[in-house]
Every structure is written in structure tokens, then in C-alpha cells.
Coordinates of C-alpha atoms and ligand atoms in Angstrom, one line a residue:
X1 CA -10.5 -11.7 41.5
X2 CA -14.4 -11.5 41.4
X3 CA -16.1 -14.4 39.4
X4 CA -18.2 -12.9 36.6
X5 CA -21.8 -12.7 37.3
X6 CA -23.9 -15.4 35.2
X7 CA -27.5 -15.1 34.5
X8 CA -27.7 -18.3 36.7
X9 CA -26.1 -16.5 40.0
X10 CA -28.1 -13.4 39.2
X11 CA -31.1 -15.4 39.1
X12 CA -34.0 -14.1 41.6
X13 CA -34.6 -17.2 43.6
X14 CA -38.2 -16.3 44.6
X15 CA -39.3 -15.4 41.2
X16 CA -37.4 -18.2 39.5
X17 CA -37.1 -15.6 36.6
X18 CA -33.6 -15.7 34.8
X19 CA -31.9 -12.3 34.7
X20 CA -29.2 -10.9 32.7
X21 CA -27.2 -7.6 32.8
X22 CA -25.4 -5.1 30.7
X23 CA -22.3 -6.9 30.4
X24 CA -23.7 -10.1 29.4
X25 CA -25.7 -8.4 26.8
X26 CA -22.7 -6.5 25.4
X27 CA -20.7 -9.9 25.1
X28 CA -23.6 -11.8 23.7
X29 CA -24.3 -8.9 21.1
X30 CA -20.8 -9.4 20.0
X31 CA -20.8 -12.9 19.7
X32 CA -24.2 -12.8 17.7
X33 CA -22.2 -11.0 15.2
X34 CA -19.1 -13.0 15.1
X35 CA -16.7 -10.9 16.9
X36 CA -14.1 -13.2 18.1
X37 CA -11.3 -10.8 19.2
X38 CA -11.3 -7.9 21.5
X39 CA -8.0 -5.6 22.0
X40 CA -8.2 -3.5 25.1
X41 CA -6.7 -2.2 28.7
X42 CA -9.0 -3.2 31.6
X43 CA -9.9 -0.7 34.6
X44 CA -13.0 0.7 35.8
X45 CA -15.8 0.1 34.7
X46 CA -14.8 -2.4 32.0
X47 CA -12.8 -5.1 33.7
X48 CA -15.4 -7.7 34.2
X49 CA -16.7 -7.0 30.6
X50 CA -13.1 -8.4 29.5
X51 CA -13.2 -11.2 31.8
X52 CA -16.7 -12.0 30.7
X53 CA -16.0 -11.8 26.9
X54 CA -13.0 -14.2 27.8
X55 CA -15.0 -16.5 29.7
X56 CA -17.6 -16.7 26.8
X57 CA -14.8 -17.6 24.2
X58 CA -13.8 -14.1 22.8
X59 CA -10.1 -13.7 22.6
X60 CA -9.0 -10.8 24.8
X61 CA -5.5 -9.4 24.0
X62 CA -4.7 -6.9 27.0
X63 CA -2.4 -4.2 26.0
X64 CA -0.3 -1.7 28.0
X65 CA -1.6 1.5 26.4
X66 CA -5.0 2.0 24.9
X67 CA -3.5 3.7 21.8
X68 CA -1.8 0.5 21.0
X69 CA -5.0 -1.6 21.6
X70 CA -6.7 0.8 19.2
X71 CA -4.2 0.5 16.5
X72 CA -4.3 -3.3 16.9
X73 CA -8.2 -3.4 16.5
X74 CA -7.7 -1.0 13.5
X75 CA -5.2 -3.4 11.8
X76 CA -7.3 -6.3 12.7
X77 CA -10.4 -4.4 10.8
X78 CA -8.2 -4.0 7.8
X79 CA -7.1 -7.4 7.7
X80 CA -10.3 -9.1 8.3
X81 CA -13.0 -6.7 6.5
X82 CA -14.8 -7.0 9.9
X83 CA -14.6 -4.2 12.5
X84 CA -11.8 -4.4 15.1
X85 CA -13.1 -4.0 18.6
X86 CA -11.0 -2.0 21.1
X87 CA -12.4 -1.9 24.7
X88 CA -11.1 1.2 26.8
X89 CA -11.9 2.8 30.2
X90 CA -13.3 6.1 31.0
X91 CA -11.8 9.7 30.2
X92 CA -7.9 9.0 30.1
X93 CA -8.3 5.6 28.7
X94 CA -10.9 6.7 26.3
X95 CA -8.5 9.6 25.1
X96 CA -5.7 7.3 24.6
X97 CA -7.9 5.0 22.5
X98 CA -9.0 8.2 20.3
X99 CA -6.0 8.8 18.4
X100 CA -6.0 5.0 17.1
X101 CA -9.9 5.8 16.4
X102 CA -9.1 8.8 14.4
X103 CA -6.3 7.1 12.6
X104 CA -8.3 4.2 11.7
X105 CA -11.0 6.7 10.4
X106 CA -8.5 8.5 8.3
X107 CA -7.2 5.4 6.9
X108 CA -10.7 3.8 6.4
X109 CA -10.4 0.9 8.5
X110 CA -13.4 -0.3 10.2
X111 CA -12.9 -0.4 14.0
X112 CA -15.3 0.3 17.2
X113 CA -13.9 1.6 20.2
X114 CA -16.3 0.6 23.2
X115 CA -15.7 2.7 26.2
X116 CA -17.2 2.6 29.6
X117 CA -18.0 5.9 31.0
X118 CA -19.2 8.0 34.1
X119 CA -22.8 8.3 35.3
X120 CA -24.6 10.6 33.0
X121 CA -26.3 12.6 35.5
X122 CA -22.8 13.4 37.2
X123 CA -21.2 14.2 33.9
X124 CA -24.0 16.5 32.6
X125 CA -23.9 18.5 35.9
X126 CA -20.3 18.5 35.9
X127 CA -20.1 17.1 39.5
X128 CA -16.7 15.9 39.4
X129 CA -17.2 12.1 39.1
X130 CA -14.3 9.6 38.8
X131 CA -13.0 10.1 35.6
X132 CA -15.8 12.3 34.5
X133 CA -15.9 13.5 30.9
X134 CA -18.7 13.8 28.1
X135 CA -16.7 11.2 26.0
X136 CA -19.7 11.2 23.2
X137 CA -19.1 14.9 22.5
X138 CA -15.3 14.6 22.7
X139 CA -15.3 11.6 20.2
X140 CA -17.7 13.0 17.6
X141 CA -15.3 14.8 15.5
X142 CA -12.7 12.2 15.6
X143 CA -14.7 9.2 14.2
X144 CA -17.2 8.2 11.4
X145 CA -19.9 8.1 14.0
X146 CA -20.4 8.2 17.7
X147 CA -23.3 6.6 19.6
X148 CA -24.1 6.2 23.4
X149 CA -26.3 3.5 24.9
X150 CA -28.6 4.9 27.6
X151 CA -30.6 1.7 28.5
X152 CA -29.8 -1.7 29.0
X153 CA -32.5 -2.7 26.4
X154 CA -30.6 -0.7 23.8
X155 CA -27.2 -2.6 24.2
X156 CA -28.0 -4.7 21.0
X157 CA -29.3 -2.0 19.1
X158 CA -26.1 0.2 20.0
X159 CA -23.5 -2.6 18.9
X160 CA -25.6 -3.1 15.7
X161 CA -25.4 0.3 14.7
X162 CA -21.6 0.6 15.6
X163 CA -20.7 -2.6 13.7
X164 CA -22.7 -1.7 10.6
X165 CA -21.7 2.0 10.6
X166 CA -18.0 1.0 10.9
X167 CA -17.9 -1.4 8.0
X168 CA -20.4 -0.2 5.6
X169 CA -19.7 2.2 2.8
X170 CA -16.3 3.7 3.5
X171 CA -15.2 1.8 6.5
X172 CA -13.9 3.8 9.5
X173 CA -13.8 4.3 13.3
X174 CA -17.0 4.3 15.6
X175 CA -17.4 5.1 19.1
X176 CA -19.7 3.3 21.2
X177 CA -20.2 4.7 24.6
X178 CA -21.9 2.6 27.3
X179 CA -22.0 4.2 30.9
X180 CA -21.2 2.2 33.7
X181 CA -24.7 2.2 35.0
X182 CA -25.9 0.5 31.7
X183 CA -23.4 -2.3 32.1
X184 CA -24.3 -2.8 35.7
X185 CA -28.4 -2.7 34.8
X186 CA -30.2 -5.9 35.3
X187 CA -33.1 -7.3 33.0
X188 CA -35.3 -10.1 32.2
X189 CA -32.8 -12.4 30.5
X190 CA -35.6 -13.7 27.8
X191 CA -36.5 -10.1 27.1
X192 CA -32.9 -9.2 27.0
X193 CA -32.1 -11.9 24.5
X194 CA -35.0 -10.5 22.1
X195 CA -33.0 -7.1 21.9
X196 CA -30.0 -8.5 20.3
X197 CA -29.8 -8.9 16.6
X198 CA -27.6 -10.5 14.0
X199 CA -26.6 -7.8 11.3
X200 CA -27.8 -9.0 7.8
X201 CA -25.4 -7.9 4.9
X202 CA -23.2 -5.6 6.9
X203 CA -21.3 -4.1 4.0
X204 CA -23.7 -4.4 1.1
X205 CA -22.2 -4.3 -2.4
X206 CA -22.4 -0.9 -4.2
X207 CA -22.7 -1.0 -7.8
X208 CA -22.0 1.7 -10.4
X209 CA -24.2 2.8 -12.9
X210 CA -23.9 1.3 -16.4
X211 CA -23.6 4.8 -17.9
X212 CA -20.6 5.6 -15.3
X213 CA -19.1 2.3 -16.4
X214 CA -19.3 3.1 -20.1
X215 CA -18.0 6.5 -19.6
X216 CA -14.7 5.1 -17.7
X217 CA -14.5 2.5 -20.5
X218 CA -14.4 5.0 -23.2
X219 CA -11.8 7.1 -21.6
X220 CA -9.3 4.1 -20.9
X221 CA -10.1 3.0 -24.6
X222 CA -9.0 6.1 -25.9
X223 CA -5.9 6.4 -23.8
X224 CA -2.3 6.7 -25.1
X225 CA -0.5 6.3 -21.8
X226 CA -2.8 5.0 -19.2
X227 CA -2.0 4.1 -15.6
X228 CA -3.7 2.4 -12.7
X229 CA -3.0 3.5 -9.0
X230 CA -3.8 0.7 -6.7
X231 CA -4.4 1.9 -3.1
X232 CA -5.0 0.2 0.0
X233 CA -8.8 0.5 -0.3
X234 CA -8.3 -2.0 -3.2
X235 CA -6.3 -4.2 -1.2
X236 CA -9.1 -3.6 1.7
X237 CA -11.7 -4.7 -0.8
X238 CA -10.2 -8.3 -1.1
X239 CA -11.0 -8.6 -4.9
X240 CA -7.4 -9.6 -5.6
X241 CA -8.4 -11.9 -8.3
X242 CA -10.5 -9.1 -10.1
X243 CA -7.8 -6.7 -9.8
X244 CA -5.3 -9.0 -11.3
X245 CA -7.7 -10.0 -14.0
X246 CA -8.4 -6.1 -14.8
X247 CA -4.7 -5.3 -14.9
X248 CA -3.7 -8.4 -16.9
X249 CA -6.4 -8.3 -19.3
X250 CA -5.9 -4.6 -20.4
X251 CA -2.1 -4.7 -20.0
X252 CA -2.5 -1.1 -18.3
X253 CA 0.8 -0.2 -16.0
X254 CA 0.1 0.2 -12.6
X255 CA 1.9 1.7 -9.4
X256 CA 0.8 0.2 -6.0
X257 CA 0.5 2.7 -2.9
X258 CA 2.8 1.6 0.1
X259 CA -0.1 -0.6 1.5
X260 CA -1.1 -2.0 -1.7
X261 CA 2.1 -3.4 -2.5
X262 CA 1.9 -7.4 -2.9
X263 CA -1.9 -6.8 -4.2
X264 CA 0.1 -8.0 -7.3
X265 CA 3.6 -9.1 -6.8
X266 CA 6.3 -6.4 -7.0
X267 CA 8.0 -8.2 -9.6
X268 CA 4.9 -8.3 -11.6
X269 CA 5.8 -7.3 -15.5
X270 CA 3.2 -4.4 -15.5
X271 CA 4.6 -2.7 -12.2
X272 CA 5.7 1.0 -12.7
X273 CA 6.8 1.2 -9.3
X274 CA 10.2 1.5 -10.3
X275 CA 9.5 4.2 -13.0
X276 CA 7.0 5.9 -10.6
X277 CA 8.2 9.5 -11.6
X278 CA 7.8 9.0 -15.2
X279 CA 4.7 7.3 -15.1
X280 CA 3.1 10.2 -13.1
X281 CA 4.3 12.7 -15.5
X282 CA 3.4 11.3 -18.6
X283 CA 0.1 9.3 -17.9
X284 CA -2.8 10.7 -19.9
X285 CA -5.4 8.8 -18.4
X286 CA -5.1 7.4 -14.5
X287 CA -7.4 5.2 -13.0
X288 CA -7.4 5.4 -9.0
X289 CA -8.6 2.3 -7.6
X290 CA -9.1 2.6 -3.9
X291 CA -6.5 5.4 -3.7
X292 CA -7.2 9.0 -2.8
X293 CA -5.4 11.7 -4.6
X294 CA -4.2 13.2 -1.4
X295 CA -0.7 14.4 -0.1
X296 CA 0.7 11.0 -0.8
X297 CA 0.0 11.6 -4.5
X298 CA 0.9 15.2 -4.5
X299 CA -2.6 16.2 -4.9
X300 CA -2.6 15.1 -8.5
X301 CA -0.9 18.3 -9.2
X302 CA 2.1 19.2 -11.8
X303 CA 4.9 19.3 -11.9
X304 CA 4.7 15.6 -10.7
X305 CA 1.8 14.8 -12.7
X306 CA 1.2 15.4 -16.3
X307 CA -1.1 18.7 -16.0
X308 CA -3.5 17.3 -18.8
X309 CA -4.1 14.0 -17.3
X310 CA -7.6 12.8 -16.8
X311 CA -8.8 10.9 -13.9
X312 CA -11.3 8.0 -13.5
X313 CA -11.7 7.1 -9.7
X314 CA -13.0 3.8 -8.3
X315 CA -14.1 4.6 -4.7
X316 CA -17.0 3.6 -2.5
X317 CA -17.4 7.2 -1.2
X318 CA -19.1 9.4 -3.7
X319 CA -17.8 12.6 -1.7
X320 CA -14.2 11.6 -2.7
X321 CA -14.7 12.5 -5.9
X322 CA -13.3 16.0 -7.3
X323 CA -11.5 16.5 -3.9
X324 CA -8.2 17.4 -5.5
X325 CA -8.7 17.0 -9.2
X326 CA -11.8 17.0 -11.5
X327 CA -12.8 13.5 -11.7
X328 CA -13.7 12.9 -15.5
X329 CA -15.1 9.3 -14.8
X330 CA -16.3 8.8 -11.3
X331 CA -17.1 5.0 -10.7
X332 CA -18.7 5.0 -7.2
X333 CA -19.2 1.6 -6.0
X334 CA -16.9 -1.1 -4.3
X335 CA -14.0 -2.3 -6.1
X336 CA -15.1 -5.7 -6.8
X337 CA -18.7 -4.6 -8.4
X338 CA -16.9 -1.7 -10.2
X339 CA -14.3 -4.2 -12.0
X340 CA -17.2 -6.8 -12.8
X341 CA -19.0 -4.2 -14.3
X342 CA -16.2 -3.2 -16.6
X343 CA -15.3 -6.8 -17.3
X344 CA -18.9 -7.4 -18.4
X345 CA -19.5 -4.1 -20.5
X346 CA -16.2 -3.8 -22.2
X347 CA -15.7 -5.7 -25.1
X348 CA -12.7 -8.1 -25.3
X349 CA -9.6 -6.1 -26.5
X350 CA -11.7 -2.7 -25.9
X351 CA -9.2 -1.6 -23.4
X352 CA -5.4 -2.1 -24.1
X353 CA -2.6 -0.3 -23.2
X354 CA -0.5 0.8 -26.2
X355 CA 2.7 -1.1 -26.4
X356 CA 5.1 1.9 -27.0
X357 CA 3.9 3.2 -23.4
X358 CA 4.3 -0.1 -21.8
X359 CA 7.8 -0.4 -23.3
X360 CA 8.9 3.0 -22.2
X361 CA 8.2 2.5 -18.8
X362 CA 9.6 -1.1 -18.7
X363 CA 12.8 0.5 -20.0
X364 CA 13.0 3.1 -17.3
X365 CA 12.1 0.5 -14.6
X366 CA 15.1 -1.7 -16.0
X367 CA 17.4 1.4 -15.7
X368 CA 16.4 2.2 -12.0
X369 CA 16.4 -1.3 -11.0
X370 CA 20.1 -1.7 -12.1
X371 CA 20.8 1.6 -10.5
X372 CA 19.3 0.0 -7.0
X373 CA 20.8 -3.0 -7.5
X374 CA 24.3 -1.1 -7.2
X375 CA 23.2 0.6 -4.3
X376 CA 22.3 -2.6 -2.6
X377 CA 25.6 -4.2 -3.4
X378 CA 27.6 -1.4 -1.2
X379 CA 28.2 -2.8 2.1
X380 CA 29.7 0.1 4.2
X381 CA 30.5 -0.1 7.8
X382 CA 29.2 1.5 10.0
X383 CA 26.1 -0.2 8.7
X384 CA 23.5 1.9 6.7
X385 CA 19.6 1.5 6.4
X386 CA 20.1 0.1 3.0
X387 CA 22.5 -2.7 3.9
X388 CA 20.3 -3.8 7.2
X389 CA 17.1 -3.6 5.2
X390 CA 18.4 -5.7 2.2
X391 CA 19.4 -8.3 4.8
X392 CA 15.9 -8.3 6.1
X393 CA 14.6 -8.5 2.5
X394 CA 16.6 -11.6 1.7
X395 CA 15.4 -13.5 4.8
X396 CA 11.8 -12.5 4.4
X397 CA 12.1 -13.7 0.8
X398 CA 12.5 -17.2 2.3
X399 CA 9.1 -16.7 4.3
X400 CA 6.8 -15.4 2.1
X401 CA 3.9 -15.6 4.4
X402 CA 5.5 -13.0 6.9
X403 CA 3.7 -9.7 7.5
X404 CA 5.9 -6.7 7.4
X405 CA 4.9 -3.6 9.8
X406 CA 6.9 -0.6 9.0
X407 CA 7.2 2.9 10.8
X408 CA 9.8 5.6 11.1
X409 CA 11.3 8.3 8.6
X410 CA 14.2 6.7 6.9
X411 CA 13.2 3.2 8.1
X412 CA 9.7 3.6 6.3
X413 CA 11.0 5.3 3.1
X414 CA 14.1 2.9 2.4
X415 CA 12.3 -0.4 3.6
X416 CA 9.3 0.4 1.4
X417 CA 11.5 0.5 -1.8
X418 CA 14.1 -2.5 -0.5
X419 CA 11.5 -4.9 0.8
X420 CA 9.3 -6.1 -1.9
X421 CA 6.0 -7.9 -1.3
X422 CA 4.4 -10.6 -3.0
X423 CA 1.1 -11.3 -1.0
X424 CA -2.0 -9.0 -0.7
X425 CA -2.4 -7.1 2.6
X426 CA 1.0 -8.3 4.1
X427 CA 2.5 -4.8 4.4
X428 CA 0.9 -2.6 7.3
X429 CA 2.8 0.9 7.4
X430 CA 2.2 4.6 8.8
X431 CA -0.6 5.1 6.3
X432 CA -2.4 8.1 5.3
X433 CA -1.3 10.4 8.2
X434 CA 2.2 9.1 8.1
X435 CA 1.7 8.5 11.8
X436 CA 4.4 7.3 14.2
X437 CA 3.0 4.6 17.1
X438 CA 1.4 2.1 15.1
X439 CA 4.3 -0.3 15.2
X440 CA 3.6 -3.0 17.9
X441 CA -0.2 -2.5 17.8
X442 CA -0.4 -3.4 14.1
X443 CA 2.1 -6.1 14.8
X444 CA 0.3 -7.9 17.3
X445 CA -2.9 -7.6 15.6
X446 CA -1.5 -9.2 12.4
X447 CA 0.2 -12.0 14.3
X448 CA -3.1 -12.6 16.2
X449 CA -5.4 -12.5 13.5
X450 CA -3.2 -14.7 11.0
X451 CA -1.1 -16.9 13.3
X452 CA 1.8 -15.8 10.6
X453 CA 5.3 -14.6 11.5
X454 CA 5.4 -10.7 11.5
X455 CA 8.5 -8.5 11.0
X456 CA 8.1 -5.1 12.2
X457 CA 10.6 -2.7 11.0
X458 CA 11.0 0.1 12.8
X459 CA 12.9 3.4 13.4
X460 CA 14.4 3.8 17.0
X461 CA 12.3 6.7 17.5
X462 CA 9.1 5.2 16.2
X463 CA 9.6 2.2 18.0
X464 CA 9.5 4.5 21.4
X465 CA 6.0 5.1 21.1
X466 CA 4.9 1.5 21.5
X467 CA 7.8 -0.5 22.9
X468 CA 6.6 -1.5 26.1
X469 CA 4.1 -3.8 24.0
X470 CA 7.1 -6.0 24.0
X471 CA 5.7 -7.2 27.1
X472 CA 2.3 -8.0 25.4
X473 CA 3.9 -9.7 22.5
X474 CA 6.1 -11.9 24.9
X475 CA 2.9 -12.3 27.4
X476 CA 0.9 -13.8 24.5
X477 CA 4.0 -15.5 22.9
X478 CA 3.3 -13.9 19.7
X479 CA 5.8 -14.8 16.6
X480 CA 6.6 -11.2 16.1
X481 CA 10.0 -10.0 15.4
X482 CA 10.8 -6.5 15.8
X483 CA 13.9 -4.9 13.8
X484 CA 15.0 -1.6 15.2
X485 CA 17.0 0.7 13.0
X486 CA 19.0 2.2 15.6
X487 CA 20.5 5.7 14.4
X488 CA 20.4 7.0 17.9
X489 CA 18.2 9.9 16.8
X490 CA 14.6 10.9 15.4
X491 CA 16.1 11.3 11.7
X492 CA 19.7 10.9 12.7
X493 CA 21.8 10.6 15.7
X494 CA 24.3 13.0 15.0
X495 CA 22.7 16.5 15.6
X496 CA 24.2 18.9 17.8
X497 CA 22.9 21.6 20.3
X498 CA 24.9 24.5 19.3
X499 CA 24.5 26.1 23.0
X500 CA 25.4 23.3 25.5
X501 CA 25.9 19.7 26.0
X502 CA 22.0 19.0 26.5
X503 CA 20.9 16.6 24.1
X504 CA 19.5 18.1 20.9
X505 CA 15.7 17.9 19.8
X506 CA 16.3 15.2 17.7
X507 CA 18.8 13.1 19.8
X508 CA 18.1 9.8 21.2
X509 CA 20.4 7.6 23.0
X510 CA 22.9 6.3 20.6
X511 CA 24.1 3.6 22.9
X512 CA 20.3 2.2 23.8
X513 CA 20.1 -1.5 23.8
X514 CA 16.5 -2.2 22.6
X515 CA 17.8 -5.9 22.5
X516 CA 17.9 -5.9 26.3
X517 CA 14.2 -4.7 26.5
X518 CA 12.9 -7.7 25.2
X519 CA 15.3 -10.0 27.2
X520 CA 13.7 -8.4 30.1
X521 CA 10.3 -10.2 29.2
X522 CA 11.8 -13.4 28.3
X523 CA 11.9 -12.8 24.4
X524 CA 15.2 -13.1 22.3
X525 CA 17.4 -10.3 21.9
X526 CA 20.0 -9.6 19.1
X527 CA 22.3 -6.8 18.5
X528 CA 23.5 -6.6 14.9
X529 CA 26.4 -4.5 13.5
X530 CA 26.6 -5.8 9.9
X531 CA 24.1 -7.0 7.3
X532 CA 25.3 -10.8 7.9
X533 CA 24.5 -10.3 11.6
X534 CA 21.2 -8.9 10.9
X535 CA 20.5 -11.9 8.5
X536 CA 21.5 -14.4 10.8
X537 CA 19.6 -13.2 13.8
X538 CA 16.4 -12.7 11.6
X539 CA 17.0 -16.2 10.4
X540 CA 17.2 -17.5 14.0
X541 CA 14.3 -15.6 15.2
X542 CA 12.1 -16.5 12.6
X543 CA 12.8 -20.0 13.0
X544 CA 12.2 -19.8 16.8
X545 CA 8.5 -18.8 16.2
X546 CA 8.8 -16.7 19.3
X547 CA 9.0 -13.1 20.1
X548 CA 12.5 -11.5 19.2
X549 CA 14.0 -8.1 18.8
X550 CA 17.0 -7.2 16.5
X551 CA 18.7 -3.8 17.6
X552 CA 20.7 -2.8 14.4
X553 CA 23.4 -0.5 15.0
X554 CA 23.1 2.0 12.1
X555 CA 25.6 5.0 11.2
X556 CA 24.2 7.8 13.5
X557 CA 25.1 10.0 10.2
X558 CA 22.7 7.9 8.1
X559 CA 19.5 8.9 7.2
X560 CA 17.8 12.5 6.3
X561 CA 15.8 14.9 8.0
X562 CA 12.0 14.1 7.7
X563 CA 13.1 11.2 5.2
X564 CA 11.3 11.9 1.8
X565 CA 9.1 14.4 3.0
X566 CA 11.4 17.1 4.0
X567 CA 9.8 19.7 1.9
X568 CA 6.8 19.4 4.2
X569 CA 8.7 21.4 6.7
X570 CA 8.0 25.2 6.5
X571 CA 10.6 27.0 5.3
X572 CA 10.9 30.3 7.5
X573 CA 14.0 31.9 7.8
X574 CA 15.4 29.8 10.7
X575 CA 15.9 26.6 8.5
X576 CA 19.6 25.7 8.4
X577 CA 20.4 29.0 9.9
X578 CA 20.0 28.7 13.6
X579 CA 22.6 30.7 15.5
X580 CA 23.1 29.9 19.5
X581 CA 22.1 32.6 21.8
X582 CA 25.1 33.9 23.8
X583 CA 25.5 32.7 27.4
Ligands
ADP601 P1 -3.7 4.8 -0.3 O1 -3.3 5.6 0.7 O2 -3.2 3.5 -0.4 O3 -3.6 5.7 -1.7 P2 -6.3 5.6 0.7 O4 -6.6 5.5 1.9 O5 -5.9 7.2 0.3 O6 -5.2 4.8 -0.1 O7 -7.6 5.4 -0.2 C1 -8.5 4.5 0.3 C2 -9.8 4.5 -0.7 O8 -10.4 3.4 -0.8 C3 -10.8 5.5 0.3 O9 -11.0 6.6 -0.2 C4 -12.0 4.6 0.5 O10 -13.2 5.3 0.6 C5 -11.8 3.7 -0.4 N1 -12.2 2.2 -0.2 C6 -12.1 1.6 0.9 N2 -12.9 0.5 0.5 C7 -13.3 0.2 -0.8 C8 -14.1 -0.8 -1.3 N3 -14.4 -2.0 -0.6 N4 -14.2 -0.4 -2.8 C9 -14.1 0.9 -3.3 N5 -13.4 1.9 -2.4 C10 -12.9 1.5 -1.1

């Protein structure tokens, strides 16, 4: 291992001048801007950058694949409201990280991917350098902004721009390209220090105009069946008290999008989550708070929505307005400023949800909750998703500080409904893309950033995308318990290939022992075939405070293809009608 260079060792003895280099300037710029953690995978040309960051007190978390490091940085950004940093090597490593950068941008999570790159003169003449690629051009379409630092004296400026761009306005992913030659460039230390700066007010408040606020108040005041939709933008805003005050003082029923669960506790009397269909179908004025009217909300269209509904949208991004439905009252600003402005300008009692509407939703909720309780009572064998997840829920209830990470198809749909949340920003899931592969990255970030326990509820297929990070979890001794819903397949495990005995496209190994994977790295492995065994294993695992994995053996015929979103599969003529070719 080469010792990291320091300004002292790099000093030119004759001149008695202190020197610095690109590595030091990157680390100093990050520290100056309160970056305390970097997620990454080392290699040429950034290995010494990671070493130096660690030597200077930045926590470095080393992963096994850049996608997972990137997902961790994105989740860290969401949880802390500060850009998460992901460090990648050139070309292939950079490309691996790009999936996470694009996903972060789609989810509006602030992150910066810093990547080393090849020498510009070789790249630009396509001379075939080691891992040669025009990374700046490649990153551009997949992130909020991409920047390259071309001179060592621009490192401070590049980092400042990247951090501010990631976190201001609508948050997102930023790519920062630093060629190897810039990292290795040397300059006078005093002059170098002067090139660095600390950001002032990196994510300024954005206040809505008074006329926009009054327009929204008028609409809400005249509503017969108002509804608030809380999205992950509202959770991200960390304006938890304002959200609660607004909801409770107006009495308006609300539904939380999946990552906004817990912003108000799921058992809040105004939650209409358990009467969601009725709420959408009948609401006449809908106020979206940090939630987009995208596919996850059926684009605001009938028949799921009342075709006469009028929309108010609170969003920091003006361009989001009218993207799906006409927005009758746009409120462009950050959630906190907007809700403050409404509280200031609405006379007490001016906005009040009519009792009849609240009662109608409450009655439907009570019916649906009773139906769900019946379903949860059943304890069939072999174990079904519902039974295993109810066991998880009951244990997690005793540890309210636990973060839940959740991905899969059925594992996602069912866990979202069964595991209720009581604390803001404690649920991280597949998000806007419904992406698979975020599991271990998000779990690691949640544990690293909070120190609290994390339970990652994973479909067996989803888990496979990031499973090797079990080694990372064990290496850093993180309090992450991975719960694999193992039904032996993508969606389900009983699909058959009609032609021969090769596995069908959705088949995985039914007999897979995921519990043994974590044992290989020194973690605790459990195999559970009943809800009681799931509960016992999870209780013990959480009490241990260390890495564990519970492989839950689920009925291979449990689960539906594509979960709740099967309708998104194009129909064609083949669906359900595939005949095998003759041999
Ligand atoms: P969900 O999937 O939970 O419905 P989305 O990701 O679709 O949520 O929407 C989040 C929205 O929140 C984005 O349109 C984003 O611009 C917005 N947003 C992010 N941060 C803030 C903030 N501080 N204030 C207001 N809006 C925000």
C-alpha cells in the first residue's frame, strides 16, 4: 500500500514552498462543505483519493459494485437532505454507477457521482487509452447536470457547483468528471487553498407568491371532498411539523405515497390510505404535496380519479405543473415555505374538510381494515407472503426506530400494505421507476447514516441484484437484517417451460439457501418456514445488533405476475396463449 502523499512530503525542499495536489484539493473541498461520508468502489485512478479521504476523517464505505454504492449515496442524500457522494473509477465503473445516478435523478434525491477518467487528449482523439470513454458526454442525458474539472485550480469550483446543483431546486443526481491528470496535478498549497469555497445557503428556500397562495386557499375552502396526497418530496423536505399542522388544522383526509408513509403515523385518524380507491374516485379538490401525478397515481385520470377533480400542486419545480392534468392552483416553492404561507394567509377555520366526507372515508377505512385483519389472521402452510410479512410487522412494531427497505414485486406490494410506518423517512423502496436492485445499497446507507437498525424486505429476485453487498454489510458490521421472501422465482416459482426441462424465464432456484450466503461472511443466517419462525429469527437478529439474513420459505405458487402492475405488460396475442414449438 502506498502512503498517501501529503503537502508536507510533496514540499519542494529547495524552494521551501508547500505544495498540494488534485487529490488533496478534492478532499479539502468536500470537507469544507461538510461531506462526512463517501460511498464507492476503488480502482485506477481514484484509489488514493479514497485513502486520503479516509486519512482526513471522511468515512469511506467500500462496495462490491458501483450501482450499489451509487444507490447508497442517493439514499443518503434523501435521508440527510445533503448530497450523497459516490466515487467510481473510469468507464465500466462509471457506467455501473450511472444507473444509480439516473435513478436518483428520477427520484429527486441529491447525489454527486465523482468519477476519475482518462486523459482528455487520448479520449478526444480516440487513441484507445486504458478504460477510455467520454464520460461527460455519456452522463449528460442521465443526470440533472454533468461537469468536468479540466484544471487542478478548478477543483473547488467544480465541487461547489456539483454540490449546489444536486441539492438546490428539485434535487437530483450530478456527475463530476475529474481526469486522472487533474488529480495528480500539483500546485502551490496556499494558492490551492484559495480556490476552495464553502457554499452559502446551498438549497435556498423558495417562497410562493401571495396570489398563488390565496388561489389555493380559495379552492380548498370551497371543496366538498378535499384530499391531500403526500409524496416523498414532502418527506424529503423535513417539514414534518408543518405537514402535521396543516393536515390536522384543516381536517383534510390524506393518502401517503409509499415513501411518505410515516410522515404522519399510518394509524393517524385522517389517513385515507385504507380507503384509497374511494378517496381518489370522489375527491373534488386534490392537493399534491411533493408528489407527482405520474404513473404511480394513474396520471390523475379517470376511472381511478374523479374526472372533475381540480388539482393544487405544491412542488419546488415549476415545470412539473400541468405535466399530467391541468393544475388549477400551482404552488411553486418548498413545502415548508408553502405551508407557512398558507398558515399565514388563511384565516383560522377558513379551510375545513366537511364532516360528511371525513365520515364516509372513515367508514370505508374501517371496512377495509376489518377485511385485511381477516386475511392477516389466516396462517396457511406453506407460508404465504402475508403471513411472513405480518410476522415482520409485529416485531418491527417493537422497534419503531427501525428503517424499512423494500423491493420486489409481491414482496413490495404486500409489505407496503402490511408494514405500517410511524416515523418520517423510515421507508425506502423501489421509488418512481419501481426499480429492482436498490436493496442492499439503500440498507447500507440507512444504517451508516442513522446508526439505527434496518430491515430490508426483499423479493428473492430483487435481492439477487445486490446480494454480494452482504459482504459489505458484514465487513462494516452494520445492523442490517435482510429478510428474503423466497418463493423461488421472479414473481412466483412455479412457472414451467412447456418445451423441455430448462428453467422457465421466471424460474429461480427453489432450494436456494440465501441464509448460507451471509454465513460465508460471518453474519447470522436463519431459515424460516412459518411466521412464528420468522418472528423468532427477526427478534433474535435485531437483538444481536449485527448483520443477519432470514430466508423465508414461501409457497412457490404464491404471488402474482408483476404484482399490482400486471396491467403494464403489453397485451399482444401471446399473453396466456404461448404454445410450445414441436421438436
Ligand atoms: P412520490 O413518488 O412519493 O409521489 P415524487 O417523487 O413523484 O413523489 O414527487 C416528489 C416531488 O417533490 C418532485 O416533483 C420534486 O420536485 C418535489 N420536491 C422535492 N423536494 C421538495 C421540496 N423541498 N419542496 C417541494 N417540493 C419538493
